[in-house]
Coordinates of C-alpha atoms in Angstrom, one line a residue:
S173 CA -9.2 29.7 -5.9
L174 CA -6.1 29.7 -8.2
H175 CA -2.8 31.0 -6.9
R176 CA 0.2 31.7 -9.1
Q177 CA 2.6 30.2 -6.7
G178 CA 0.4 27.1 -6.0
V179 CA -1.0 26.0 -2.7
E180 CA 1.2 24.6 0.0
A181 CA -0.2 21.4 1.5
A182 CA 1.3 18.7 3.7
P183 CA 2.3 15.5 1.8
V184 CA -0.3 12.8 1.9
N185 CA 0.4 10.3 4.6
M186 CA 0.0 7.1 2.7
P187 CA 0.7 4.6 5.6
A188 CA -2.0 6.3 7.6
M189 CA -4.4 6.2 4.6
A190 CA -3.6 2.5 4.1
I191 CA -4.4 1.7 7.7
L192 CA -7.6 3.8 7.6
N193 CA -8.7 2.1 4.4
N194 CA -8.4 -1.4 5.9
C195 CA -5.1 -2.5 4.2
S196 CA -4.1 -5.6 6.2
F197 CA -0.3 -5.0 6.0
V198 CA 1.3 -1.6 6.3
A199 CA 5.0 -1.0 6.6
I200 CA 7.8 1.5 6.1
G201 CA 11.3 0.6 4.9
F202 CA 14.4 2.6 4.2
A203 CA 16.5 2.2 1.1
G204 CA 19.6 3.0 3.2
D205 CA 19.1 -0.1 5.2
P206 CA 18.7 -2.8 2.5
A207 CA 18.8 -5.8 4.8
H208 CA 15.9 -4.5 6.9
L209 CA 14.1 -3.4 3.8
A210 CA 14.4 -6.9 2.3
D211 CA 12.9 -8.3 5.5
V212 CA 9.9 -5.9 5.3
L213 CA 9.3 -6.6 1.6
T214 CA 9.5 -10.3 2.1
A215 CA 6.9 -10.1 4.9
A216 CA 4.7 -7.9 2.6
I217 CA 4.9 -10.4 -0.2
R218 CA 4.2 -13.4 2.1
H219 CA 1.2 -11.6 3.6
R220 CA -2.1 -13.0 2.2
G221 CA -3.9 -9.8 1.6
L222 CA -3.4 -6.3 0.5
S223 CA 0.1 -5.0 1.4
F224 CA 1.4 -1.4 1.4
V225 CA 5.0 -0.6 1.9
E226 CA 6.3 2.9 1.8
V227 CA 10.0 2.9 0.9
V228 CA 11.9 6.0 2.0
Q229 CA 14.3 6.7 -0.8
P230 CA 16.2 9.9 -0.5
C231 CA 16.9 11.7 -3.8
I232 CA 20.6 12.3 -4.0
T233 CA 20.4 14.8 -6.8
G234 CA 17.4 17.1 -6.0
G235 CA 16.3 16.1 -2.6
R236 CA 15.8 18.5 0.2
H237 CA 17.9 16.5 2.7
P238 CA 21.1 14.5 2.4
V239 CA 21.1 10.8 2.9
Q240 CA 22.7 11.2 6.3
W241 CA 19.7 13.3 7.4
Y242 CA 17.5 10.3 6.8
R243 CA 19.9 7.9 8.5
E244 CA 19.8 10.0 11.6
R245 CA 15.9 10.0 11.7
M246 CA 15.0 6.5 10.7
I247 CA 14.2 4.4 13.7
R248 CA 13.3 0.7 13.7
L249 CA 10.1 -0.2 15.5
G250 CA 11.1 -2.0 18.7
A251 CA 10.1 -5.4 20.0
D252 CA 7.5 -3.7 22.2
H253 CA 5.5 -2.6 19.1
D254 CA 2.5 -4.7 18.5
P255 CA 1.7 -4.7 14.8
T256 CA -1.7 -6.2 15.4
D257 CA -2.8 -3.0 17.3
R258 CA -4.4 -0.9 14.6
R259 CA -4.9 2.2 16.7
A260 CA -1.3 2.1 17.8
A261 CA -0.1 1.7 14.2
L262 CA -2.2 4.6 13.1
G263 CA -0.8 6.7 16.0
I264 CA 2.7 5.9 14.9
A265 CA 1.9 6.7 11.2
M266 CA 0.3 10.0 12.2
D267 CA 2.9 11.2 14.7
R268 CA 6.2 11.1 12.8
G269 CA 7.7 14.2 14.1
E270 CA 11.5 14.2 13.8
R271 CA 11.7 10.4 13.8
I272 CA 10.6 8.2 10.9
P273 CA 9.5 4.7 11.9
A274 CA 10.8 1.7 10.0
G275 CA 9.2 -1.7 10.1
I276 CA 5.8 -3.3 10.1
L277 CA 3.3 -0.8 11.4
Y278 CA 0.2 -2.9 11.0
Q279 CA -0.5 -6.5 10.2
G280 CA -4.1 -7.5 10.4
T281 CA -6.0 -10.6 9.7
P282 CA -5.1 -12.0 6.2
G283 CA -7.9 -12.2 3.7
R284 CA -8.6 -14.5 0.8
V285 CA -6.5 -13.5 -2.1
F286 CA -7.8 -13.2 -5.7
A287 CA -6.0 -16.3 -6.9
E288 CA -7.5 -18.4 -4.2
R289 CA -11.1 -17.2 -5.0
F290 CA -10.5 -17.6 -8.7
R291 CA -9.3 -21.2 -8.3
N292 CA -12.2 -22.0 -6.0
T293 CA -14.9 -20.5 -8.3
V294 CA -13.5 -20.6 -11.9
T295 CA -10.7 -23.1 -12.4
D296 CA -7.7 -24.5 -10.6
E297 CA -5.5 -24.3 -13.7
A298 CA -2.5 -22.1 -13.6
F299 CA -3.1 -18.6 -15.0
A300 CA -0.4 -19.0 -17.6
T301 CA -2.2 -21.9 -19.2
L302 CA -5.5 -20.2 -19.6
K303 CA -6.5 -18.8 -23.0
P304 CA -7.3 -15.1 -23.3
V305 CA -10.9 -14.1 -23.2
S306 CA -12.2 -13.0 -26.7
G307 CA -13.2 -9.4 -27.2
E308 CA -16.8 -10.5 -28.0
A309 CA -17.0 -12.5 -24.7
M310 CA -15.7 -9.5 -22.7
A311 CA -18.1 -7.1 -24.4
A312 CA -21.0 -9.4 -23.7
F313 CA -19.9 -9.7 -20.0
M314 CA -19.5 -5.9 -19.7
Q315 CA -23.0 -5.3 -21.2
R316 CA -24.4 -6.4 -17.8
F317 CA -22.9 -3.3 -16.2
K318 CA -24.1 -0.8 -18.8
P319 CA -26.4 1.8 -17.2
A320 CA -30.0 1.8 -18.2
P321 CA -30.9 4.3 -20.9
D322 CA -32.0 7.7 -19.6
I323 CA -35.7 8.0 -20.1
R324 CA -36.6 11.6 -19.9
P325 CA -39.8 13.2 -21.3

């Protein structure tokens, strides 16, 4: 039903959703700790597979909490955290409480990335040197996915 004041709902937990949907690299970084955030982003970029990084970025003009509130709650994952343990990573993502974890929550087996598959099946030329596909060629290709006409009496 519609409510004039809207419906209150908890924010979507994107790190948990990423883990549940088989993202092979999931991390949380804090904009207030740029050196650590740089390490997390570098690891995400180097990971061969789908990476998701949630960056906690306090809004200094309209946010609900001051920057110091986040600084007090952000906690780096310790050396005892095993990022290959998917269940543990999901548990950390789901149980934030008063503390917000920072670091690599989950890092699974890397997959084959698009560029690797493309080079193995289409061409090994650099993407920048390839000519754009014509509109006609794209329309012909997409025709294969057009649904069959609806045949109703």
